[in-house]
mmCIF file of C-alpha atoms in Angstrom:
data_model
loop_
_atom_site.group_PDB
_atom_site.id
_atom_site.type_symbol
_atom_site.label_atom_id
_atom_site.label_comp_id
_atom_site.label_asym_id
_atom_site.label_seq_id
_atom_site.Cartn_x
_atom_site.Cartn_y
_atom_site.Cartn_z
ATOM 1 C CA UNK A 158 0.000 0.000 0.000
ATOM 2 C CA UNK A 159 1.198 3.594 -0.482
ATOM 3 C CA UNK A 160 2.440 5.847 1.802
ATOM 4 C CA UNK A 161 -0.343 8.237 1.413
ATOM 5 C CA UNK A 162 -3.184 5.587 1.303
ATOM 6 C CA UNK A 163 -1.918 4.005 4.392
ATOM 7 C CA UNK A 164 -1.787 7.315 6.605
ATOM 8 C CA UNK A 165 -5.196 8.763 4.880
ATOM 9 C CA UNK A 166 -7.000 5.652 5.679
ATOM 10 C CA UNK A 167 -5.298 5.770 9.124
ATOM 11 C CA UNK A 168 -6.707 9.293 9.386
ATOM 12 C CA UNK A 169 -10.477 8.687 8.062
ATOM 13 C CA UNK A 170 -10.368 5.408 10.757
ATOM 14 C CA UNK A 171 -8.932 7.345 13.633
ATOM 15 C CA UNK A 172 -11.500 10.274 13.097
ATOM 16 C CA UNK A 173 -14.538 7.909 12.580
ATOM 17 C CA UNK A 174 -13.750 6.396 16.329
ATOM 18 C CA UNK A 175 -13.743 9.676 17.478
ATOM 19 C CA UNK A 176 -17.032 10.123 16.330
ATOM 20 C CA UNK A 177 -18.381 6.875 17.412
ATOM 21 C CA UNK A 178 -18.053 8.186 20.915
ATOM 22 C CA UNK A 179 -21.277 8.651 22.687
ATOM 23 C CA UNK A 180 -19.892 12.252 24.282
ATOM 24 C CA UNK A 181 -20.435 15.013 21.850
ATOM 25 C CA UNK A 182 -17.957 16.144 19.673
ATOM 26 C CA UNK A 183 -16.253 18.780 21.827
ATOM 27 C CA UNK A 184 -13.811 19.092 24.758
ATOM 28 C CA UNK A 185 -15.630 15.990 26.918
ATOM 29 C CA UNK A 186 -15.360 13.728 23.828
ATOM 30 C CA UNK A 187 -11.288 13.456 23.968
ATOM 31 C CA UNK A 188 -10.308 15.696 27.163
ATOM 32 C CA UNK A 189 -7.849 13.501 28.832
ATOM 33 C CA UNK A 190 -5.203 13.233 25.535
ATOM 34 C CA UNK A 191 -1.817 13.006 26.566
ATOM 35 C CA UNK A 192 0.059 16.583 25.380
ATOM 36 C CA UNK A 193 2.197 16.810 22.309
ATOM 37 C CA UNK A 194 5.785 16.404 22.665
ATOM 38 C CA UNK A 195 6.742 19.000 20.109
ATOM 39 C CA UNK A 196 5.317 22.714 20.976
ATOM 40 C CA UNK A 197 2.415 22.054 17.726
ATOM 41 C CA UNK A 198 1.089 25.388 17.430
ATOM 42 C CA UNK A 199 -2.636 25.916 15.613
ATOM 43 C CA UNK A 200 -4.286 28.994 14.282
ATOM 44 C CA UNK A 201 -7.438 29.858 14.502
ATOM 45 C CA UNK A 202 -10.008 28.128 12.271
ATOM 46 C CA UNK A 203 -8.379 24.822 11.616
ATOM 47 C CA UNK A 204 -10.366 22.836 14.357
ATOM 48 C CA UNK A 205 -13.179 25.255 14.338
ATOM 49 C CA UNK A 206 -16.024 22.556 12.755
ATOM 50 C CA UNK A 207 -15.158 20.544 16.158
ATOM 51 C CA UNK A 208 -14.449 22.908 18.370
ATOM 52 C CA UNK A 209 -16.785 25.697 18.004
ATOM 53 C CA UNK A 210 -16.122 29.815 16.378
ATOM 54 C CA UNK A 211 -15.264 31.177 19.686
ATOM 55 C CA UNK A 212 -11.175 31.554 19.889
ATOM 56 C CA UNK A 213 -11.113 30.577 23.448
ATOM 57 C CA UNK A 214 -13.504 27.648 22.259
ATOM 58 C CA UNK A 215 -10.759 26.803 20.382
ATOM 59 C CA UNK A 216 -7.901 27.543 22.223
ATOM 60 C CA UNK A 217 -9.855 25.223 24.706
ATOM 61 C CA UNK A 218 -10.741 22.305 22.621
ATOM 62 C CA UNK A 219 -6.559 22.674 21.487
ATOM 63 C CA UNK A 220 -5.725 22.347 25.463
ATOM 64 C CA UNK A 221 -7.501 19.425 26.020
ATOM 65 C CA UNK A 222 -6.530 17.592 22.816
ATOM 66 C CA UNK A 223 -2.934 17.888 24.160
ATOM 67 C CA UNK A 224 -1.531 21.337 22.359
ATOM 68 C CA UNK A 225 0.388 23.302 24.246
ATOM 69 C CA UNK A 226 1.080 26.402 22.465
ATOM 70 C CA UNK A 227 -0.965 28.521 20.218
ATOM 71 C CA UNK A 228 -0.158 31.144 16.626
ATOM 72 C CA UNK A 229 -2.082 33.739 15.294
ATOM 73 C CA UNK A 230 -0.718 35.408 11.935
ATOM 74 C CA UNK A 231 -3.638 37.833 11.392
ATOM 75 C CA UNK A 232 -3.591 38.592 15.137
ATOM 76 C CA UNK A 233 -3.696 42.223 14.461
ATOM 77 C CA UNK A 234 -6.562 42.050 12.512
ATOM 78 C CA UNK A 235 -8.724 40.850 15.551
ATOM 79 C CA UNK A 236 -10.271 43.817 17.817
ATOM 80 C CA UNK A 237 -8.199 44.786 21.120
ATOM 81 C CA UNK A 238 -10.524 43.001 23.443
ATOM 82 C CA UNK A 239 -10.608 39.801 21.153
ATOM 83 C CA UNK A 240 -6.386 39.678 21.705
ATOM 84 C CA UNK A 241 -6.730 40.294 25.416
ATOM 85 C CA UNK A 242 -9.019 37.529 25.826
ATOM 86 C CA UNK A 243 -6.909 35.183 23.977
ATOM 87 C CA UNK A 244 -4.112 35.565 25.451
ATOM 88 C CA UNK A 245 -6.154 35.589 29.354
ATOM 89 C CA UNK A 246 -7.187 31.917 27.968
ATOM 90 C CA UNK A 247 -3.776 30.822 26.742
ATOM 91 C CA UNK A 248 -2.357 31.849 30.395
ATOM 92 C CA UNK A 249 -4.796 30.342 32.197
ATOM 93 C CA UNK A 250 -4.203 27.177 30.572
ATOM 94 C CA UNK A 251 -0.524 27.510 31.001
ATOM 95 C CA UNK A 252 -0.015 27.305 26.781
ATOM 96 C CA UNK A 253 2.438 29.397 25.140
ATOM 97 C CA UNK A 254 1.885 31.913 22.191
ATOM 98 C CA UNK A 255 3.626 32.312 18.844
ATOM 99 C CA UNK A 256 3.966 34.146 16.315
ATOM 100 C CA UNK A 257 2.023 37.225 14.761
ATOM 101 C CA UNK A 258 2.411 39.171 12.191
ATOM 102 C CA UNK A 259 3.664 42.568 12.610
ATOM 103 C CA UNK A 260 4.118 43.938 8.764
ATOM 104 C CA UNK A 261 2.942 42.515 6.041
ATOM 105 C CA UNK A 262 3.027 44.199 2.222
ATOM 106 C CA UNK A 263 2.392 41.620 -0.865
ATOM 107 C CA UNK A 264 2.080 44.507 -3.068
ATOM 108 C CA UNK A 265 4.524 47.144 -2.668
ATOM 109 C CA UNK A 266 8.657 46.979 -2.601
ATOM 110 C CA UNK A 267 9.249 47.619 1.247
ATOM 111 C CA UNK A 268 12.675 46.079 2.109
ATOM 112 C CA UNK A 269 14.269 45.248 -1.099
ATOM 113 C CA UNK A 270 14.019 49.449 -1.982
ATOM 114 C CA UNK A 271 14.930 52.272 -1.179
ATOM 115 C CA UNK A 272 11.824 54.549 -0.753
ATOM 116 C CA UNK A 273 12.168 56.173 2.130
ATOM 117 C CA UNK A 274 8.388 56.346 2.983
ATOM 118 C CA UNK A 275 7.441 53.032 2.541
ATOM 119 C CA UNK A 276 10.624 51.622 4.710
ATOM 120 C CA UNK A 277 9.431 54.651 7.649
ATOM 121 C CA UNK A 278 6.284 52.881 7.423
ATOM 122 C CA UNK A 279 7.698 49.247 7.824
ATOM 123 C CA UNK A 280 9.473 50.342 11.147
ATOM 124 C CA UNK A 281 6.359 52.324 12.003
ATOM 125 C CA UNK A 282 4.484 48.894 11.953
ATOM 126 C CA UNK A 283 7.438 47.426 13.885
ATOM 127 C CA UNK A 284 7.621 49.940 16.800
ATOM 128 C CA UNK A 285 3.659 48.440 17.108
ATOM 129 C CA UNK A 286 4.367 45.509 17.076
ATOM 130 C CA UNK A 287 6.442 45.563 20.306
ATOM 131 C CA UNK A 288 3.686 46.458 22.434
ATOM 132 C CA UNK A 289 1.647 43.333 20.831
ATOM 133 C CA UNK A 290 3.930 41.662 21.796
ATOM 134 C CA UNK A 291 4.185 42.088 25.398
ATOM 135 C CA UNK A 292 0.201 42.110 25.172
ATOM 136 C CA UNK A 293 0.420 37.724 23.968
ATOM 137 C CA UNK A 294 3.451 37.570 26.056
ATOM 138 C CA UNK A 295 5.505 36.451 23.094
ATOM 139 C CA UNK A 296 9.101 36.858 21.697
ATOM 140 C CA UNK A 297 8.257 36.056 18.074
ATOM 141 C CA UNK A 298 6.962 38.572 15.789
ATOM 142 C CA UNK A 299 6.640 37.357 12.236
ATOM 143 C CA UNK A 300 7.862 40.414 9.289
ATOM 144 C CA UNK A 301 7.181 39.897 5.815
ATOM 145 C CA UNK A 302 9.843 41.055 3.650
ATOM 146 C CA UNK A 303 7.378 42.630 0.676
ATOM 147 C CA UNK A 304 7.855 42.254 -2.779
ATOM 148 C CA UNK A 305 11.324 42.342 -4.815
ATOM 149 C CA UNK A 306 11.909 45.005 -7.114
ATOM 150 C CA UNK A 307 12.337 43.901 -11.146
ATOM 151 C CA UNK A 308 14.042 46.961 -12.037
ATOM 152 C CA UNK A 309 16.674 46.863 -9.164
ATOM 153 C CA UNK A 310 20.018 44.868 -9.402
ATOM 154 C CA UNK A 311 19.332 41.818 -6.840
ATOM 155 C CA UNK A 312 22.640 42.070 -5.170
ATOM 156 C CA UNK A 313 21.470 45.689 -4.536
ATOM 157 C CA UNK A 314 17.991 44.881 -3.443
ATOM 158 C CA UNK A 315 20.240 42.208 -0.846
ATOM 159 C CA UNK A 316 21.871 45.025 0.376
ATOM 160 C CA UNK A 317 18.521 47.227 1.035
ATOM 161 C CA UNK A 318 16.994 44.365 2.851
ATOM 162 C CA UNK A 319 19.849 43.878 4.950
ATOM 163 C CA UNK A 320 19.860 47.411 5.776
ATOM 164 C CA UNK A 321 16.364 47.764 7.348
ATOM 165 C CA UNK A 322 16.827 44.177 9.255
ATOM 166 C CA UNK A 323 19.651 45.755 10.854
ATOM 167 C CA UNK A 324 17.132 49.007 12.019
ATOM 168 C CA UNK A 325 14.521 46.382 13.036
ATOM 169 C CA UNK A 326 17.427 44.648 15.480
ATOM 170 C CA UNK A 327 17.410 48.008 17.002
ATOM 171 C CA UNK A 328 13.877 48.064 17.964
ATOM 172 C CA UNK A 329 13.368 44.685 19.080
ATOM 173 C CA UNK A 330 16.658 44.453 20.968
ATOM 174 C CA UNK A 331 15.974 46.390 24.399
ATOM 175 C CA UNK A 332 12.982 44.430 24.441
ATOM 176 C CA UNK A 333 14.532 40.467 23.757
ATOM 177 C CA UNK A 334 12.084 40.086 20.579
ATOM 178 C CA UNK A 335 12.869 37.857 17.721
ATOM 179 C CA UNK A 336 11.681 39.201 14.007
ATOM 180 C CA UNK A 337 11.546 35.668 12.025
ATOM 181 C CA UNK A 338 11.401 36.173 8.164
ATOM 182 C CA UNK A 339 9.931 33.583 5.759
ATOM 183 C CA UNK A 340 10.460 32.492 2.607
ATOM 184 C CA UNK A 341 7.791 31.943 0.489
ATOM 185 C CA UNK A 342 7.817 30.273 -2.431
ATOM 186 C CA UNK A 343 7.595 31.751 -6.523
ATOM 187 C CA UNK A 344 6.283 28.539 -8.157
ATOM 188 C CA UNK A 345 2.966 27.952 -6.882
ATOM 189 C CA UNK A 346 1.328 30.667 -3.757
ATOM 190 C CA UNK A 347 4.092 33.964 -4.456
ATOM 191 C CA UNK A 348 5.140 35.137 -7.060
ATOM 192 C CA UNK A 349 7.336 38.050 -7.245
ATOM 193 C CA UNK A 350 8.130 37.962 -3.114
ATOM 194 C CA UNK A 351 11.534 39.310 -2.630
ATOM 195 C CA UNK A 352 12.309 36.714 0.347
ATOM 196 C CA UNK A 353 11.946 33.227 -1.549
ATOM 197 C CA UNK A 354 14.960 30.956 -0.168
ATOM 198 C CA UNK A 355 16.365 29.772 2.859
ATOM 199 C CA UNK A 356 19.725 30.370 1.647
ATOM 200 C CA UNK A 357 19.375 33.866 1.117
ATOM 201 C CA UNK A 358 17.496 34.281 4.480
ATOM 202 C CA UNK A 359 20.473 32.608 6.227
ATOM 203 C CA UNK A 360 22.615 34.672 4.447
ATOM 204 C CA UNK A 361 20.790 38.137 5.840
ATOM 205 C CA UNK A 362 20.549 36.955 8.921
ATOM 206 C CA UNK A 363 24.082 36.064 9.099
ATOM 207 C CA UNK A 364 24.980 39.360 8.184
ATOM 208 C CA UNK A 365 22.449 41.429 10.193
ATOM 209 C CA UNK A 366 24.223 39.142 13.144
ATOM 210 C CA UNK A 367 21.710 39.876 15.684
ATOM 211 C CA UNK A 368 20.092 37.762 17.961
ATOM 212 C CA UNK A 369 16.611 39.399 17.178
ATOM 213 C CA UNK A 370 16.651 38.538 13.291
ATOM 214 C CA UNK A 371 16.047 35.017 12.439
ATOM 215 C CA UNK A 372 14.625 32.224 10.237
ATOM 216 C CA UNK A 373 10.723 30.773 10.070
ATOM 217 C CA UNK A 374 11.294 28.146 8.149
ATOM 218 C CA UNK A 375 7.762 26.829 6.365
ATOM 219 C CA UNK A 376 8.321 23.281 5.329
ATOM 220 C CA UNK A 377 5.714 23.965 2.594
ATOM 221 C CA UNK A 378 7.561 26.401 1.110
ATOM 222 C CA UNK A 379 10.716 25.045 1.608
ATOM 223 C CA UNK A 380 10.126 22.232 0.173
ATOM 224 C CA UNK A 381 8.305 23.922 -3.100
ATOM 225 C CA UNK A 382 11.150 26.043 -4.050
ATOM 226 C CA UNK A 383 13.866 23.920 -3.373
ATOM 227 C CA UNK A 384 13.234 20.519 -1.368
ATOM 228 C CA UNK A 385 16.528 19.190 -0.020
ATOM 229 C CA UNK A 386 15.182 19.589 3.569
ATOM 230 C CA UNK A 387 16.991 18.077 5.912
ATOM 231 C CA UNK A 388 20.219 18.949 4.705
ATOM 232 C CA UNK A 389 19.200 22.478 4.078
ATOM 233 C CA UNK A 390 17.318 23.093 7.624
ATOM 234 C CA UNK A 391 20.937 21.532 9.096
ATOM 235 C CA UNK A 392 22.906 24.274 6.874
ATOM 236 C CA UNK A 393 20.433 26.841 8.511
ATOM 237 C CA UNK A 394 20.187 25.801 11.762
ATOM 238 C CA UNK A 395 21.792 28.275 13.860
ATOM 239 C CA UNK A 396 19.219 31.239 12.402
ATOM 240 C CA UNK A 397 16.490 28.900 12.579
ATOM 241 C CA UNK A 398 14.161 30.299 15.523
ATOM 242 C CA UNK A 399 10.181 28.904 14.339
ATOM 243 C CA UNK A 400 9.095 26.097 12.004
ATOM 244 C CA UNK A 401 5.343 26.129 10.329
ATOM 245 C CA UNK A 402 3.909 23.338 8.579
ATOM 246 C CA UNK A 403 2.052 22.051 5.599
ATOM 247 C CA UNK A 404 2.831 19.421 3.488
ATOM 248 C CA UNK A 405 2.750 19.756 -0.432
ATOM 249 C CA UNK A 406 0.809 19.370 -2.884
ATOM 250 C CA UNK A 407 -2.387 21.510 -1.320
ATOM 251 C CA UNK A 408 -1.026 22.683 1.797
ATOM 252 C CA UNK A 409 -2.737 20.351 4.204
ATOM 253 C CA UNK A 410 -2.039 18.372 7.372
ATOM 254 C CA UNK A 411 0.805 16.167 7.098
ATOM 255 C CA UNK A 412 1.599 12.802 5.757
ATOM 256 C CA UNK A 413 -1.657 14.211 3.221
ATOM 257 C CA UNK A 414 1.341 14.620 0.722
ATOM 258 C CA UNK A 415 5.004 13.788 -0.689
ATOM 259 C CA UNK A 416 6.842 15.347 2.336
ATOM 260 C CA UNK A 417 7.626 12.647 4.850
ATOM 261 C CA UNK A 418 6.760 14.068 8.228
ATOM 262 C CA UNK A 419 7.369 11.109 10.422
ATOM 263 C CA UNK A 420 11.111 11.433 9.954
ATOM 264 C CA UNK A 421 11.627 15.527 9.320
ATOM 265 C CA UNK A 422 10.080 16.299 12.722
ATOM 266 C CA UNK A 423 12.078 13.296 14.507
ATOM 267 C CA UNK A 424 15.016 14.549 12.751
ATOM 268 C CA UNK A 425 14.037 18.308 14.425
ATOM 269 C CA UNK A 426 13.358 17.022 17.249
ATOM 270 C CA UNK A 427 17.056 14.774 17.664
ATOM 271 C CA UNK A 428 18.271 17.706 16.926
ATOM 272 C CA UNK A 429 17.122 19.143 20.340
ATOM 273 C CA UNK A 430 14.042 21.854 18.944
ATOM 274 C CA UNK A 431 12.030 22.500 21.398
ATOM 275 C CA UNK A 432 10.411 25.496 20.083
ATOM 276 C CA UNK A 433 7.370 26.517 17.889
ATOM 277 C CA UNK A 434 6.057 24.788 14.595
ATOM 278 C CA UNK A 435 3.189 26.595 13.572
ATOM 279 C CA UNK A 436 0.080 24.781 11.768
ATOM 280 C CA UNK A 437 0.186 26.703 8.659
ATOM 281 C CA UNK A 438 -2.287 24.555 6.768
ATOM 282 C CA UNK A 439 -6.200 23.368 6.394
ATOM 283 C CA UNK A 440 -7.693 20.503 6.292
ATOM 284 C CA UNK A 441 -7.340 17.830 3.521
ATOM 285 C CA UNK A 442 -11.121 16.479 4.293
ATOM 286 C CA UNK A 443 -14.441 19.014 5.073
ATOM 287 C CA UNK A 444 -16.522 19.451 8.514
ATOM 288 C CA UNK A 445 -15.878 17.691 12.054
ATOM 289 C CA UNK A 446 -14.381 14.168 10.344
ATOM 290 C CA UNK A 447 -11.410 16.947 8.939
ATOM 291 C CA UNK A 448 -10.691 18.339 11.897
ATOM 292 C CA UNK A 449 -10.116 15.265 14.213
ATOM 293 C CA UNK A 450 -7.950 13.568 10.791
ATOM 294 C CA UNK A 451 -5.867 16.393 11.115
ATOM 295 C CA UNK A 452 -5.288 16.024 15.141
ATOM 296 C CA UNK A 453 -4.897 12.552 14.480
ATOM 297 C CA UNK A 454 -2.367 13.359 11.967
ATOM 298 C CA UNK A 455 -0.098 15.037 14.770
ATOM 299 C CA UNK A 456 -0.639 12.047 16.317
ATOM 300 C CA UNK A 457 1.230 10.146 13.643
ATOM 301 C CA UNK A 458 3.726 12.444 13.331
ATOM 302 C CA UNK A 459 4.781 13.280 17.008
ATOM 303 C CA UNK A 460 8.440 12.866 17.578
ATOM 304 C CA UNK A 461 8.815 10.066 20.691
#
């Protein structure tokens, strides 16, 4: 049988015992799960057909499935009181908080160039980002790098970039935050980002040399523009602060796809990471039977 079969059949049986339980399909029906080893992080929405709209619903459900940690990219996007309230629940329960984003541009050139307003308005966003911060009791703050510049010589563009990294160090220093950049892929989701490969993330943050600019590697996107993972994330590893995952093709849960989860996270995890790895994915299946496949699917996939 194939790989994939095996672990989507796996999946579709784990979730229908789940559902053969006589307890409702909420936090009694599975609340004494053993936690995660690794700190699996979700976002809001992916187990929202089981465990309700609310975030602390969610947040919740995620405690007593046996996460420990929680992410929110679009954090900022949510009113004040909704980010108190979610991080009141996440301390309550004792689970950590990831990352957020603090700037985000996927149509203008904001580090790659040289335009002085757009770059004031990039550390604008990061000064903002600090108190956000301190509001999720976090260290992570996730900064997209924008879009690269087709007109600009790309060793010149490098140089821009690496520039305003240095001026973000600055700001996040005195207060022991960690900017991660991302690298997101050309071939399939991003076209035309600036920041597309780990090597040339590794090679900014090597030469911003600061302890408050480092990697986010996404396996998903990894994986899409270059593959060659393990040996790359082992090249990278000292500027690799936060992992996200979603396995290729269609950016689900993983073992879904061709990337071979079991032995990349046990490989991570030998390697002594003990930090985030974001859910950055949905669900390969619709409704409640989706939701508990994919928390089965960390199951699978849990380093011992």
């Amino acid at each position: 049988m194939k790989r994939r079969t095996f672990f989507k059949n796996s999946l579709v049986a784990g979730a229908a015992t789940f559902a053969g339980l006589s307890l409702p399909l909420g936090r009694e029906a599975i609340a004494k799960a053993s936690p995660f080893n690794m700190k699996f992080s979700p976002d809001f929405g992916l187990f929202a057909d089981v465990a309700g709209k609310a975030p602390e619903d969610q947040i919740r459900w995620g405690h007593d499935n046996g996460f420990h940690a929680w992410e929110c990219t679009f954090l900022q996007r949510r009113p004040l009181e909704e980010q108190n309230k979610i991080s009141n629940t996440l301390q309550k329960l004792g689970m950590d908080f990831g990352q957020f984003v603090g700037t985000m541009d996927f149509k203008q050139v904001t580090f790659a160039g040289r335009d002085e307003s757009i770059r004031d308005n990039v550390l604008k966003e990061v000064r903002a980002s600090v108190e956000v911060a301190k509001r999720m009791n976090t260290k992570f703050i996730h900064n997209v790098l924008g879009m690269a510049d087709p007109k600009l010589p790309w060793d010149f563009q490098q140089a821009n970039a690496t520039e305003l990294l240095k001026r973000v160090a600055e700001i996040y220093e005195p207060h022991g935050l960690v900017m991660v950049m991302e690298t997101m892929n050309h071939k399939i989701n991003h076209p035309g980002m600036f920041l597309h490969s780990l090597p040339q993330s590794y090679s900014m943050a090597k030469a911003v040399d600061s302890p408050s600019v480092k990697l986010l590697c996404d396996v998903y996107h990894v994986q899409i523009q270059e593959g060659n993972l393990m040996p790359s994330i082992d090249y990278a590893w000292d500027q690799i602060a936060y992992f996200q995952i979603g396995d290729t093709p269609g950016r689900f849960e993983p073992m879904s796809g061709e990337i071979n989860y079991k032995n990349l996270l046990q490989h991570i995890w030998d390697k002594g990471y003990r930090g985030f790895l974001g859910l950055e994915h949905s669900s390969s299946m619709p409704g409640k039977a989706g939701d508990l496949a994919v928390l089965e699917a960390y199951k699978q996939v849990d380093p011992s």
